[in-house]
Coordinates of C-alpha atoms in Angstrom, one line a residue:
Chain A
M1 CA 88.9 -99.4 -282.5
S2 CA 88.2 -100.1 -286.1
G3 CA 91.0 -102.6 -286.0
Q4 CA 89.3 -104.3 -283.1
S5 CA 85.9 -104.5 -284.7
Q6 CA 87.5 -105.9 -287.9
T7 CA 89.2 -108.6 -285.8
R8 CA 85.9 -109.3 -284.1
R9 CA 84.2 -109.6 -287.5
L10 CA 86.9 -112.0 -288.7
S11 CA 86.6 -114.1 -285.6
W12 CA 82.9 -114.6 -286.3
A13 CA 83.5 -115.5 -289.9
P14 CA 84.2 -119.2 -289.3
F15 CA 80.9 -119.6 -287.3
A16 CA 79.0 -118.1 -290.2
A17 CA 80.8 -120.2 -292.7
I18 CA 80.1 -123.5 -290.9
P19 CA 76.3 -123.7 -291.6
L20 CA 76.9 -122.4 -295.1
L21 CA 79.5 -125.2 -295.8
L22 CA 77.1 -127.7 -294.2
L23 CA 74.3 -126.6 -296.5
A24 CA 76.6 -126.8 -299.5
T25 CA 77.7 -130.4 -298.6
A26 CA 74.1 -131.5 -298.0
A27 CA 73.0 -130.1 -301.4
L28 CA 76.0 -131.8 -303.1
Q29 CA 75.2 -135.1 -301.3
A30 CA 71.6 -134.8 -302.6
R31 CA 72.8 -134.5 -306.1
I32 CA 75.2 -137.4 -305.7
D33 CA 72.3 -139.5 -304.3
V34 CA 70.3 -138.9 -307.4
R35 CA 73.1 -140.2 -309.6
T36 CA 74.0 -143.2 -307.4
R37 CA 70.6 -144.3 -306.1
S38 CA 69.6 -146.5 -309.1
E39 CA 73.1 -148.0 -309.2
A40 CA 72.9 -148.7 -305.4
A41 CA 69.5 -150.4 -305.9
Q42 CA 70.9 -152.6 -308.7
K43 CA 74.0 -153.4 -306.8
E44 CA 72.3 -154.2 -303.5
D45 CA 74.0 -157.3 -302.3
L46 CA 75.4 -159.0 -299.3
L47 CA 79.1 -158.5 -299.2
L48 CA 79.5 -161.2 -296.7
R49 CA 77.3 -164.3 -297.3
S50 CA 79.2 -166.7 -295.1
G51 CA 77.9 -166.8 -291.5
P52 CA 81.0 -168.6 -290.1
L53 CA 83.2 -166.0 -291.7
A54 CA 81.1 -163.1 -290.3
R55 CA 81.4 -164.7 -286.9
K56 CA 85.2 -164.9 -287.1
L57 CA 85.4 -161.3 -288.3
S58 CA 83.1 -160.0 -285.5
L59 CA 86.0 -160.2 -283.0
G60 CA 83.7 -161.4 -280.2
Y61 CA 80.9 -159.0 -280.9
D62 CA 78.9 -161.7 -282.7
A63 CA 75.8 -161.3 -280.6
L64 CA 75.4 -157.6 -281.5
L65 CA 76.2 -158.3 -285.1
A66 CA 73.5 -161.0 -285.2
D67 CA 71.0 -158.4 -283.9
I68 CA 72.1 -156.1 -286.7
Y69 CA 71.7 -158.8 -289.4
W70 CA 68.3 -159.8 -288.0
T71 CA 67.1 -156.1 -288.1
R72 CA 68.4 -155.9 -291.6
A73 CA 66.4 -159.1 -292.5
V74 CA 63.3 -157.5 -291.1
Q75 CA 63.9 -154.3 -293.0
Y76 CA 64.6 -156.2 -296.2
Y77 CA 61.4 -158.3 -295.9
G78 CA 59.4 -155.2 -294.9
S79 CA 60.5 -153.2 -297.9
R80 CA 59.6 -156.0 -300.3
I81 CA 56.3 -157.4 -298.9
G82 CA 53.4 -157.0 -301.2
T83 CA 55.5 -156.5 -304.3
P84 CA 54.9 -159.5 -306.6
H85 CA 58.0 -159.0 -308.8
E86 CA 60.4 -159.2 -305.8
N87 CA 62.2 -162.5 -305.3
F88 CA 63.4 -162.0 -301.7
E89 CA 66.8 -163.3 -302.9
L90 CA 68.8 -162.0 -299.9
L91 CA 66.3 -163.1 -297.2
G92 CA 67.7 -166.6 -296.9
P93 CA 71.4 -165.5 -296.6
L94 CA 70.5 -162.7 -294.1
L95 CA 68.6 -165.2 -291.9
D96 CA 71.5 -167.7 -292.2
I97 CA 74.0 -165.2 -291.1
S98 CA 71.9 -163.9 -288.2
T99 CA 71.4 -167.4 -286.8
T100 CA 75.0 -168.5 -287.4
L101 CA 76.2 -165.4 -285.5
D102 CA 73.8 -166.1 -282.7
P103 CA 72.4 -169.7 -282.9
Q104 CA 70.1 -168.9 -279.9
L105 CA 68.3 -166.1 -281.7
I106 CA 65.0 -168.0 -281.6
V107 CA 63.0 -165.0 -283.0
A108 CA 65.0 -165.2 -286.2
Y109 CA 64.1 -168.9 -286.8
R110 CA 60.5 -168.3 -285.9
F111 CA 59.7 -165.2 -287.9
G112 CA 62.3 -166.0 -290.5
A113 CA 60.3 -169.2 -291.3
I114 CA 57.2 -167.2 -291.7
F115 CA 58.9 -164.7 -294.0
L116 CA 60.4 -167.5 -296.1
S117 CA 57.4 -169.8 -296.3
E118 CA 54.5 -167.3 -297.0
P119 CA 53.5 -167.4 -300.6
K120 CA 54.4 -164.4 -302.8
P121 CA 53.8 -161.5 -302.6
I122 CA 53.5 -161.8 -298.8
G123 CA 56.7 -163.9 -298.5
A124 CA 59.5 -165.6 -300.4
G125 CA 57.4 -168.7 -301.1
R126 CA 60.4 -170.8 -300.1
T127 CA 59.1 -173.4 -297.7
D128 CA 62.2 -175.5 -298.4
L129 CA 64.4 -172.8 -297.0
A130 CA 62.1 -172.2 -294.1
V131 CA 62.2 -175.9 -293.2
N132 CA 66.0 -175.9 -293.3
L133 CA 66.2 -172.8 -291.1
V134 CA 63.9 -174.1 -288.4
Q135 CA 65.6 -177.5 -288.5
R136 CA 68.9 -175.8 -287.9
G137 CA 67.3 -173.9 -285.0
I138 CA 66.1 -177.2 -283.5
D139 CA 69.6 -178.7 -283.8
A140 CA 71.1 -175.6 -282.1
N141 CA 68.4 -175.4 -279.4
P142 CA 67.3 -178.9 -278.7
D143 CA 65.2 -177.9 -275.7
Q144 CA 63.0 -175.3 -277.6
W145 CA 59.7 -177.1 -278.2
L146 CA 58.4 -173.9 -280.0
L147 CA 60.6 -174.6 -282.9
N148 CA 59.1 -178.0 -283.3
Y149 CA 55.7 -176.3 -283.2
D150 CA 56.8 -174.1 -286.1
L151 CA 58.4 -176.9 -288.1
G152 CA 55.3 -179.1 -287.6
F153 CA 53.2 -176.2 -288.9
L154 CA 55.4 -175.9 -292.0
Y155 CA 55.0 -179.6 -292.8
Y156 CA 51.3 -179.6 -292.0
W157 CA 50.2 -176.4 -293.7
R158 CA 52.7 -175.6 -296.4
L159 CA 53.9 -179.1 -297.5
K160 CA 50.8 -181.1 -296.5
D161 CA 53.2 -183.8 -295.2
Y162 CA 51.0 -185.0 -292.4
P163 CA 53.0 -188.0 -291.2
K164 CA 56.1 -185.8 -290.9
A165 CA 54.2 -183.0 -289.2
A166 CA 52.8 -185.5 -286.6
E167 CA 56.4 -186.8 -286.0
V168 CA 57.7 -183.3 -285.5
Y169 CA 54.9 -182.3 -283.1
A170 CA 55.4 -185.5 -281.2
A171 CA 59.1 -184.9 -280.8
G172 CA 58.3 -181.3 -279.6
G173 CA 55.8 -182.8 -277.1
R174 CA 58.6 -184.8 -275.4
K175 CA 60.7 -181.6 -274.8
P176 CA 60.9 -179.9 -271.4
H177 CA 58.0 -177.5 -270.6
A178 CA 56.2 -178.5 -273.8
P179 CA 52.4 -178.0 -273.4
L180 CA 50.0 -181.0 -273.7
I181 CA 48.6 -179.5 -277.0
M182 CA 51.8 -180.6 -278.8
T183 CA 51.1 -184.3 -278.1
R184 CA 47.4 -183.8 -278.9
M185 CA 48.3 -182.1 -282.2
A186 CA 50.6 -185.0 -283.0
A187 CA 47.9 -187.5 -282.4
R188 CA 45.2 -185.5 -284.3
V189 CA 47.5 -184.9 -287.3
A190 CA 48.4 -188.5 -287.5
E191 CA 44.8 -189.6 -287.3
K192 CA 43.0 -186.9 -289.4
G193 CA 45.7 -184.9 -291.2
G194 CA 44.3 -182.3 -293.6
S195 CA 40.8 -182.2 -292.1
I196 CA 39.2 -178.8 -291.3
E197 CA 38.9 -179.9 -287.7
T198 CA 42.6 -180.5 -287.4
S199 CA 43.6 -177.3 -289.2
R200 CA 41.3 -175.3 -286.9
M201 CA 42.9 -176.8 -283.9
I202 CA 46.3 -175.8 -285.1
F203 CA 45.4 -172.2 -286.1
L204 CA 43.4 -171.8 -282.9
E205 CA 46.5 -172.8 -280.9
L206 CA 48.6 -170.4 -283.0
Y207 CA 46.2 -167.6 -282.4
E208 CA 46.0 -168.2 -278.6
S209 CA 49.7 -168.8 -278.1
S210 CA 51.2 -166.0 -280.1
K211 CA 51.8 -162.5 -278.7
D212 CA 52.7 -161.0 -282.0
R213 CA 49.8 -159.0 -283.6
N214 CA 50.7 -160.0 -287.2
V215 CA 50.8 -163.7 -286.4
R216 CA 47.5 -163.5 -284.5
K217 CA 46.0 -161.6 -287.4
A218 CA 47.2 -164.2 -289.9
A219 CA 45.9 -167.0 -287.7
M220 CA 42.5 -165.3 -287.4
K221 CA 42.4 -164.9 -291.2
E222 CA 42.9 -168.7 -291.6
L223 CA 40.4 -169.5 -288.9
R224 CA 37.8 -167.4 -290.8
A225 CA 38.7 -169.1 -294.1
L226 CA 38.4 -172.5 -292.5
K227 CA 35.0 -171.7 -291.0
A228 CA 33.9 -170.5 -294.5
Q229 CA 35.2 -173.8 -296.0
E230 CA 33.3 -175.8 -293.4
D231 CA 30.1 -173.7 -293.9
E232 CA 30.4 -174.2 -297.7
E233 CA 30.7 -178.0 -297.4
H234 CA 27.6 -178.1 -295.2
L235 CA 25.7 -175.8 -297.5
D236 CA 26.7 -177.9 -300.6
E237 CA 25.1 -180.9 -298.9
I238 CA 21.8 -179.0 -298.3
I239 CA 21.9 -177.6 -301.9
Q240 CA 22.0 -181.3 -303.1
Q241 CA 18.9 -182.0 -301.0
Y242 CA 17.2 -179.0 -302.5
R243 CA 18.0 -180.2 -306.0
K244 CA 16.6 -183.7 -305.2
R245 CA 13.4 -182.1 -304.0
F246 CA 12.9 -179.4 -306.7
G247 CA 14.9 -180.7 -309.7
H248 CA 17.1 -177.6 -309.9
Y249 CA 19.7 -175.7 -307.9
P250 CA 18.5 -172.8 -305.7
A251 CA 19.4 -169.3 -307.0
S252 CA 20.1 -168.1 -303.4
T253 CA 20.1 -169.2 -299.9
K254 CA 16.8 -167.4 -299.4
E255 CA 15.1 -170.0 -301.5
M256 CA 16.6 -172.7 -299.3
V257 CA 15.2 -170.9 -296.2
A258 CA 11.8 -170.6 -297.9
A259 CA 11.9 -174.3 -298.6
G260 CA 12.5 -174.9 -294.9
L261 CA 15.9 -176.4 -295.4
L262 CA 17.7 -173.7 -293.5
P263 CA 16.6 -171.8 -290.4
G264 CA 17.9 -168.5 -291.7
V265 CA 20.2 -166.9 -294.3
P266 CA 23.6 -168.3 -293.6
V267 CA 26.4 -165.7 -293.3
D268 CA 30.2 -165.9 -293.0
T269 CA 32.2 -164.8 -289.9
V270 CA 31.9 -161.1 -290.8
G271 CA 28.2 -161.2 -291.7
F272 CA 28.1 -161.5 -295.5
P273 CA 25.6 -164.0 -296.8
Y274 CA 27.0 -166.9 -298.9
I275 CA 26.1 -167.0 -302.6
I276 CA 25.2 -170.0 -304.8
G277 CA 26.9 -170.4 -308.2
P278 CA 25.2 -171.8 -311.3
D279 CA 27.1 -175.0 -310.7
G280 CA 25.2 -175.5 -307.4
K281 CA 28.2 -174.8 -305.2
S282 CA 28.2 -172.3 -302.4
H283 CA 30.8 -169.5 -302.3
L284 CA 31.9 -166.6 -300.2
N285 CA 30.2 -163.3 -301.1
P286 CA 32.6 -161.4 -303.4
D287 CA 32.2 -158.3 -301.1
S288 CA 33.2 -160.3 -298.0
P289 CA 36.7 -159.6 -296.7
V290 CA 37.1 -163.3 -295.8
E291 CA 39.6 -164.9 -298.1
P292 CA 38.8 -168.4 -299.2
E293 CA 41.4 -171.2 -298.7
P294 CA 43.5 -171.7 -301.8
E295 CA 42.7 -174.7 -303.9
P296 CA 45.1 -177.6 -303.2
Chain B
M1 CA 105.5 -152.1 -249.6
S2 CA 105.1 -148.3 -249.5
A3 CA 101.9 -146.3 -250.1
M4 CA 103.4 -144.8 -253.2
P5 CA 101.6 -147.1 -255.8
G6 CA 98.3 -145.9 -254.3
V7 CA 99.3 -142.3 -254.6
V8 CA 100.4 -142.8 -258.2
A9 CA 97.1 -144.7 -258.9
I10 CA 94.9 -141.9 -257.5
N11 CA 96.9 -139.3 -259.5
T12 CA 96.6 -141.4 -262.7
F13 CA 92.8 -141.6 -262.1
R14 CA 92.6 -137.8 -261.5
E15 CA 94.7 -137.2 -264.6
A16 CA 92.3 -139.4 -266.7
V17 CA 89.3 -137.4 -265.4
R18 CA 91.1 -134.2 -266.1
D19 CA 91.8 -135.4 -269.7
R20 CA 88.0 -135.8 -270.0
V21 CA 88.4 -139.6 -270.7
L22 CA 85.0 -140.2 -269.0
Y23 CA 83.2 -138.0 -271.6
N24 CA 82.7 -141.2 -273.6
L25 CA 79.8 -141.8 -271.1
I26 CA 77.8 -139.1 -272.8
F27 CA 78.1 -140.9 -276.1
F28 CA 77.2 -144.2 -274.4
A29 CA 74.1 -142.7 -272.8
L30 CA 72.9 -141.2 -276.1
M31 CA 73.5 -144.5 -277.8
M32 CA 71.5 -146.5 -275.2
M33 CA 68.7 -144.0 -275.3
G34 CA 68.5 -144.1 -279.1
A35 CA 68.5 -147.9 -279.0
A36 CA 65.9 -148.1 -276.3
I37 CA 63.6 -145.8 -278.3
F38 CA 64.2 -147.0 -281.9
V39 CA 65.0 -150.7 -281.8
G40 CA 61.3 -151.7 -281.3
Q41 CA 60.4 -149.7 -284.4
I42 CA 62.8 -151.3 -286.8
S43 CA 63.1 -154.9 -285.6
I44 CA 60.9 -157.7 -284.3
G45 CA 61.1 -159.4 -280.9
I46 CA 64.6 -158.3 -279.9
D47 CA 64.1 -155.1 -277.9
R48 CA 65.6 -156.4 -274.7
L49 CA 68.2 -158.5 -276.5
V50 CA 69.5 -155.5 -278.5
I51 CA 69.7 -153.4 -275.3
V52 CA 71.8 -156.1 -273.6
N53 CA 74.0 -156.9 -276.6
L54 CA 74.5 -153.3 -277.6
G55 CA 75.2 -152.2 -274.0
L56 CA 77.7 -155.0 -273.3
S57 CA 79.4 -154.6 -276.6
A58 CA 79.7 -150.8 -276.1
I59 CA 81.0 -151.3 -272.6
S60 CA 83.6 -153.7 -274.0
L61 CA 84.5 -151.5 -277.0
F62 CA 84.7 -148.2 -275.2
G63 CA 86.8 -149.9 -272.5
L64 CA 89.1 -151.4 -275.1
V65 CA 89.7 -148.0 -276.7
M66 CA 90.3 -146.4 -273.4
A67 CA 92.6 -149.2 -272.1
V68 CA 94.7 -149.2 -275.3
F69 CA 95.0 -145.5 -276.0
V70 CA 95.4 -144.3 -272.4
G71 CA 97.4 -147.4 -271.5
V72 CA 100.1 -146.9 -274.2
G73 CA 100.7 -143.3 -273.0
L74 CA 101.0 -144.1 -269.3
V75 CA 104.7 -144.3 -269.2
Y76 CA 105.6 -142.6 -272.4
K77 CA 103.9 -139.3 -271.4
E78 CA 105.8 -139.2 -268.1
I79 CA 109.0 -139.6 -270.0
E80 CA 108.1 -137.2 -272.7
K81 CA 107.0 -134.5 -270.3
R82 CA 110.0 -135.3 -268.1
T83 CA 107.8 -135.6 -265.0
L84 CA 109.1 -139.1 -264.5
Y85 CA 112.5 -137.8 -263.4
S86 CA 111.1 -135.7 -260.6
L87 CA 108.9 -138.7 -259.6
L88 CA 111.7 -141.2 -259.5
A89 CA 113.7 -138.8 -257.5
K90 CA 111.2 -139.4 -254.7
P91 CA 111.4 -142.6 -252.6
I92 CA 109.5 -144.7 -255.2
R93 CA 110.8 -147.8 -256.9
R94 CA 110.2 -148.2 -260.7
W95 CA 108.0 -151.2 -260.3
E96 CA 105.9 -149.3 -257.7
F97 CA 105.5 -146.5 -260.2
L98 CA 104.3 -149.0 -262.9
A99 CA 102.0 -150.8 -260.5
G100 CA 100.5 -147.4 -259.5
K101 CA 100.0 -146.4 -263.1
Y102 CA 98.3 -149.7 -263.9
A103 CA 96.0 -149.6 -260.8
G104 CA 95.1 -146.0 -261.7
L105 CA 93.9 -146.9 -265.2
V106 CA 92.1 -150.0 -264.0
L107 CA 90.3 -147.8 -261.4
T108 CA 89.3 -145.4 -264.2
L109 CA 88.0 -148.3 -266.3
L110 CA 86.2 -149.7 -263.2
V111 CA 84.4 -146.3 -262.6
N112 CA 83.7 -146.0 -266.3
T113 CA 82.3 -149.5 -266.6
S114 CA 80.2 -149.1 -263.4
L115 CA 78.6 -145.9 -264.7
M116 CA 77.9 -147.6 -268.1
T117 CA 76.3 -150.5 -266.2
L118 CA 73.9 -148.1 -264.5
G119 CA 73.1 -146.7 -268.0
L120 CA 72.4 -150.2 -269.3
A121 CA 70.1 -150.9 -266.3
G122 CA 68.3 -147.6 -267.0
A123 CA 67.8 -148.5 -270.7
L124 CA 66.5 -152.0 -269.7
Y125 CA 64.1 -150.3 -267.3
Y126 CA 63.0 -147.9 -270.0
V127 CA 62.0 -150.8 -272.4
G128 CA 59.7 -152.0 -269.6
R129 CA 61.6 -155.1 -268.7
P130 CA 61.5 -156.2 -265.1
F131 CA 64.8 -157.3 -263.5
V132 CA 64.9 -161.0 -263.0
R133 CA 67.2 -163.5 -261.4
S134 CA 68.9 -164.5 -264.6
D135 CA 70.2 -160.9 -265.0
V136 CA 73.1 -162.0 -262.8
S137 CA 74.6 -163.3 -266.1
I138 CA 74.7 -159.7 -267.4
L139 CA 76.7 -158.6 -264.3
I140 CA 79.0 -161.6 -264.8
A141 CA 79.4 -160.6 -268.5
I142 CA 80.4 -157.1 -267.3
Y143 CA 82.8 -158.6 -264.8
F144 CA 84.4 -160.7 -267.6
I145 CA 84.7 -157.5 -269.7
L146 CA 86.5 -155.8 -266.8
L147 CA 88.9 -158.8 -266.5
E148 CA 89.5 -158.5 -270.3
L149 CA 90.2 -154.7 -269.9
A150 CA 92.6 -155.3 -267.0
L151 CA 94.5 -157.7 -269.3
I152 CA 94.6 -155.3 -272.2
T153 CA 95.7 -152.5 -269.9
A154 CA 98.6 -154.7 -268.7
L155 CA 99.5 -155.4 -272.3
A156 CA 99.5 -151.7 -273.3
L157 CA 101.6 -150.8 -270.2
F158 CA 104.0 -153.6 -271.0
F159 CA 104.6 -152.3 -274.5
S160 CA 104.7 -148.7 -273.5
C161 CA 107.7 -149.5 -271.3
F162 CA 110.0 -150.0 -274.3
S163 CA 108.3 -148.6 -277.5
S164 CA 106.5 -145.6 -278.8
P165 CA 102.7 -145.1 -278.3
M166 CA 102.1 -145.8 -282.0
L167 CA 104.0 -149.1 -281.9
S168 CA 102.5 -150.0 -278.5
T169 CA 99.0 -149.4 -279.9
L170 CA 99.7 -151.7 -282.9
F171 CA 101.3 -154.4 -280.7
T172 CA 98.4 -154.3 -278.2
L173 CA 95.6 -154.3 -280.7
G174 CA 97.5 -157.0 -282.7
I175 CA 97.7 -159.3 -279.7
Y176 CA 94.1 -158.5 -278.8
M177 CA 92.9 -159.5 -282.2
T178 CA 95.1 -162.6 -282.4
G179 CA 93.9 -163.5 -278.8
T180 CA 90.3 -163.4 -280.0
F181 CA 91.2 -165.9 -282.7
A182 CA 93.2 -168.1 -280.3
N183 CA 90.8 -171.1 -280.6
D184 CA 91.0 -170.9 -284.4
I185 CA 94.8 -170.8 -284.4
R186 CA 94.7 -174.1 -282.5
S187 CA 92.0 -175.5 -284.9
F188 CA 94.1 -174.6 -287.9
G189 CA 97.0 -176.6 -286.5
D190 CA 94.7 -179.5 -285.8
F191 CA 93.5 -179.5 -289.4
T192 CA 97.0 -180.0 -290.8
K193 CA 98.7 -183.4 -290.6
N194 CA 102.0 -181.7 -290.0
H195 CA 103.2 -182.5 -286.4
V196 CA 105.5 -179.4 -286.3
I197 CA 102.7 -177.1 -287.2
Q198 CA 100.4 -178.7 -284.7
V199 CA 102.9 -178.3 -281.9
G200 CA 103.6 -174.7 -283.1
T201 CA 100.0 -173.7 -283.1
R202 CA 99.5 -175.3 -279.7
V203 CA 102.4 -173.3 -278.2
V204 CA 101.1 -170.1 -279.7
Y205 CA 97.6 -171.0 -278.4
Y206 CA 98.9 -171.3 -274.8
I207 CA 101.2 -168.3 -275.0
L208 CA 98.7 -165.9 -276.3
P209 CA 96.2 -164.3 -273.9
N210 CA 92.9 -166.0 -274.8
F211 CA 90.3 -163.2 -275.0
H212 CA 87.7 -165.7 -276.2
N213 CA 87.3 -166.9 -272.6
F214 CA 85.9 -163.5 -271.5
N215 CA 83.1 -163.4 -274.0
A216 CA 79.8 -164.0 -272.2
I217 CA 77.7 -161.3 -274.1
A218 CA 75.5 -163.8 -276.0
T219 CA 74.9 -165.9 -272.9
A220 CA 73.9 -162.8 -271.0
G221 CA 71.7 -161.6 -273.8
H222 CA 69.6 -164.8 -273.8
G223 CA 69.5 -164.9 -270.0
G224 CA 71.6 -168.1 -269.9
S225 CA 73.7 -169.1 -266.9
V226 CA 77.5 -168.8 -266.6
P227 CA 79.0 -171.7 -264.7
F228 CA 80.6 -170.5 -261.4
A229 CA 83.8 -172.5 -262.3
L230 CA 84.3 -170.3 -265.3
V231 CA 84.0 -167.2 -263.1
W232 CA 86.9 -168.2 -260.8
Q233 CA 88.9 -169.8 -263.6
N234 CA 88.7 -166.6 -265.7
T235 CA 89.5 -164.5 -262.6
L236 CA 92.6 -166.6 -261.9
Y237 CA 93.6 -166.6 -265.6
A238 CA 93.4 -162.8 -265.8
A239 CA 95.3 -162.4 -262.5
L240 CA 98.1 -164.7 -263.5
Y241 CA 98.5 -163.1 -267.0
V242 CA 98.4 -159.5 -265.6
T243 CA 101.0 -160.5 -263.0
L244 CA 103.2 -162.0 -265.7
L245 CA 102.9 -158.8 -267.8
L246 CA 103.5 -156.5 -264.9
V247 CA 106.5 -158.4 -263.8
A248 CA 107.9 -158.4 -267.3
A249 CA 107.1 -154.7 -267.7
S250 CA 108.9 -153.9 -264.3
A251 CA 111.9 -156.0 -265.4
I252 CA 112.3 -154.0 -268.6
F253 CA 111.5 -150.7 -267.1
S254 CA 113.9 -151.2 -264.2
R255 CA 116.7 -151.8 -266.7
R256 CA 115.8 -149.0 -269.0
N257 CA 118.2 -146.2 -269.3
L258 CA 116.1 -143.0 -268.9
K259 CA 118.9 -140.5 -269.5

C-alpha cells in the first residue's frame, strides 16, 4: 500500500514540476531581457532591405508577407510618432518592401505617403520619398485615381508645385470611375494655386472622401487653420481702416466693434476671439486649440 | 478496373483521420479567430485583406505539410509494418494500390481544405464583411491550392516508392521550392548570353512542375478576377503532371522487389 502511494506521488511529480520549471524559465527570460533590451534597441534594423529578394524568398506567400511588413511599418511609425529625435529611418524601406511584395496594396501607398510626408515629429518629413512611393503605386496600379489624388496633394500642399499638382490631378481625372472633383481641382490649382480658396476645396474634399478617422481629423485641423488665415487677412484689412481713421492700431477687436467697423467680436472656429498684436496684425488667441498655418 | 482502389482510398482516409491528421484544423481555427480579432488593432486598412491572405496561405501551408509528411509515408509505412504483403496477396494490382493510396490522401486534403474554407468564411463574416460576387476569386484560389496539393502528393508518393521517408521529404520539398522558382530559373538563363545555359534552363523550366502557376492568393485578396482560361489550363496541367507521376510511380513500384 505504501509502495502504491509512493508510486502515485512519483507519478504526480512531473505535473508539479512543469509549472515550477515554466516559472523558472519565465524569470530567467525576464533577466535576459533586461540585459539584451538596450542592445536590441540599438541593433534594430531590417535584415532584408530588398523588396525583390523578399519576394523571391517568400515562396509564393508574398501577399501575406506584404501584410506583415505593412503591419510592421504601421507599428514602427506608431511607436515613433511624436518623438522629435526619431528619424524614421526604416519607414521608407519597410514601405518599399510591403509594396514590392504586393504592388496592389493601395493602403500602404496612401497611408505610407502620409507617414513619410508629415513634418517631424508627426512624420518622417520626407516628401521626396512619399512622392516616389505614390508614383510607384500609380505605375503599378494605373487605374487607381485615388493615388493621383494623393500625389497631387503632395505636390500641392507639401512641395507647393502647383503646375505639377494640376497635371497630376488632371491625369487622375481621366481615369476610370474618377469623380468630377479631380478635374475641378486640376483646373482650380492651375488657375489659383496656393490660394486659401483652393486649399479649402482640397481639404474639404479630403475630409468628405476619407473614411479614416485620423485623416478626417487632420483635414479638419487644416480647414480650421485655413479659416483662421482667411479671417486674419480680412481682419488685417479692417485694422488698416481703423488706423487710417484713428491714427493708431486698435488694442483689441472690441475697439473695432465700438468704432462700428465690425458687427461683433470675431471668433475662430472653436469660439476664441482673435487678438491684435502691437504690429497691427491679427492673430489666433494663444488659448485657442486651432493651430495656425506654418509660415511658407 | 476493380473497386479495389476505392477501398484503399477510403481506408487511407480513415487511417489519416485515426492518426489525428485533421487536428491541424484546431490550430487553423484559433489562428483565424486571433487574426479576425487582433489585426484591426495593430494595422490600418487591411482587416479583410489579412484574413483572406492569412487564410489562403494557411490552407496552402497546412496542406503542403500534410501532403508531404503523410504522402512520403504512404507506401513506406505499409512496407515497414508488413501490411503491404497481406494486401498484395489479395486481388489487387500494385498500380491500383498506389492509385488508391493517392486518392485517399487527396480525399483527406479535400476534406481538410473544405473545412478550412468554412473557417475562412466564418472569419470574414466576423470582421463584418458582406460576401460579394468577386469572392469567387477566393474559391478559385482555394481550388488552385488543391491542384497544387494534388501535385505535391503525387510527387511525395512517387519518391516514397523507391526511397526512405527522410529522403522523399527532402526530394519533394526540394522540387516544390525549385518549382516555385521556375520562372526565375528561366530568367537566369535568359540573362546569360550562353546558348547552352539558355537551352539548359529552358529544359529545366519545362521539366519542373511550375508551382508559380497555382498562386492566386494576392489576386483573391484584392478581389481581382482570375481568367477562366487559367482555371482550365491549370486543371489540365495538374492532371497531366499527376498522371505522369503516378504512371512513373507505378512503373517503379511494379518492378520493385519487396522481399
